[in-house]
């Protein structure tokens, strides 16, 4: 069984910080789905540290792609 706790921790941490810094973002924003997919890809590429994943997530949300979830 794969231990995905660092991945879930990173998603939770990033999504807690991002809306706090960007007041126009609500809990149902589609960027959360995009964030989860992005970090899942990093996780599958063997980035397994929650802090490193959090940094990737925050950087990703500052430059979100145009595609939707």
XYZ file of C-alpha atoms in Angstrom:
69
model
C 0.000 0.000 0.000
C 1.263 3.461 -0.905
C 1.543 6.013 1.895
C 0.017 9.142 0.373
C -0.155 11.112 3.634
C 2.510 13.617 2.479
C 0.527 14.221 -0.717
C -2.736 14.781 1.149
C -0.939 16.989 3.680
C 0.555 19.131 0.916
C -2.802 19.569 -0.854
C -4.466 20.530 2.422
C -1.699 22.959 3.375
C -1.581 24.665 -0.019
C -5.347 24.953 -0.220
C -5.455 26.432 3.292
C -2.845 29.061 2.432
C -3.903 30.008 -1.088
C -7.448 31.240 -0.332
C -6.122 33.121 2.693
C -3.804 35.068 0.378
C -6.351 35.447 -2.428
C -9.686 36.580 -0.999
C -11.505 36.072 -4.318
C -10.988 32.276 -4.156
C -13.705 30.187 -2.539
C -13.651 26.597 -1.309
C -15.310 25.258 -4.487
C -12.829 26.889 -6.870
C -11.716 24.633 -9.745
C -8.079 25.458 -9.020
C -8.173 22.943 -6.170
C -8.803 20.139 -8.656
C -5.961 21.411 -10.847
C -3.705 21.598 -7.792
C -4.531 18.024 -6.816
C -3.741 16.754 -10.326
C -0.483 18.707 -10.445
C 0.711 17.438 -7.079
C -0.408 13.902 -7.925
C 1.884 14.095 -10.953
C 4.766 15.289 -8.800
C 4.007 12.523 -6.306
C 4.099 9.935 -9.073
C 7.441 11.398 -10.196
C 8.792 10.408 -6.776
C 8.583 13.726 -4.942
C 7.512 12.345 -1.582
C 8.303 15.127 0.885
C 5.228 17.098 2.039
C 7.183 20.352 2.349
C 8.592 20.038 -1.157
C 5.169 19.187 -2.556
C 3.722 22.214 -0.740
C 6.300 24.471 -2.384
C 5.485 23.024 -5.808
C 1.774 23.534 -5.135
C 2.095 27.153 -4.096
C 4.286 27.929 -7.091
C 1.827 26.151 -9.380
C -1.165 28.143 -8.182
C 0.621 31.416 -8.750
C 0.737 30.486 -12.473
C -2.305 28.278 -13.086
C -2.777 26.721 -16.528
C -5.697 27.678 -18.729
C -7.278 24.211 -18.750
C -10.107 23.422 -16.415
C -10.735 20.411 -14.223
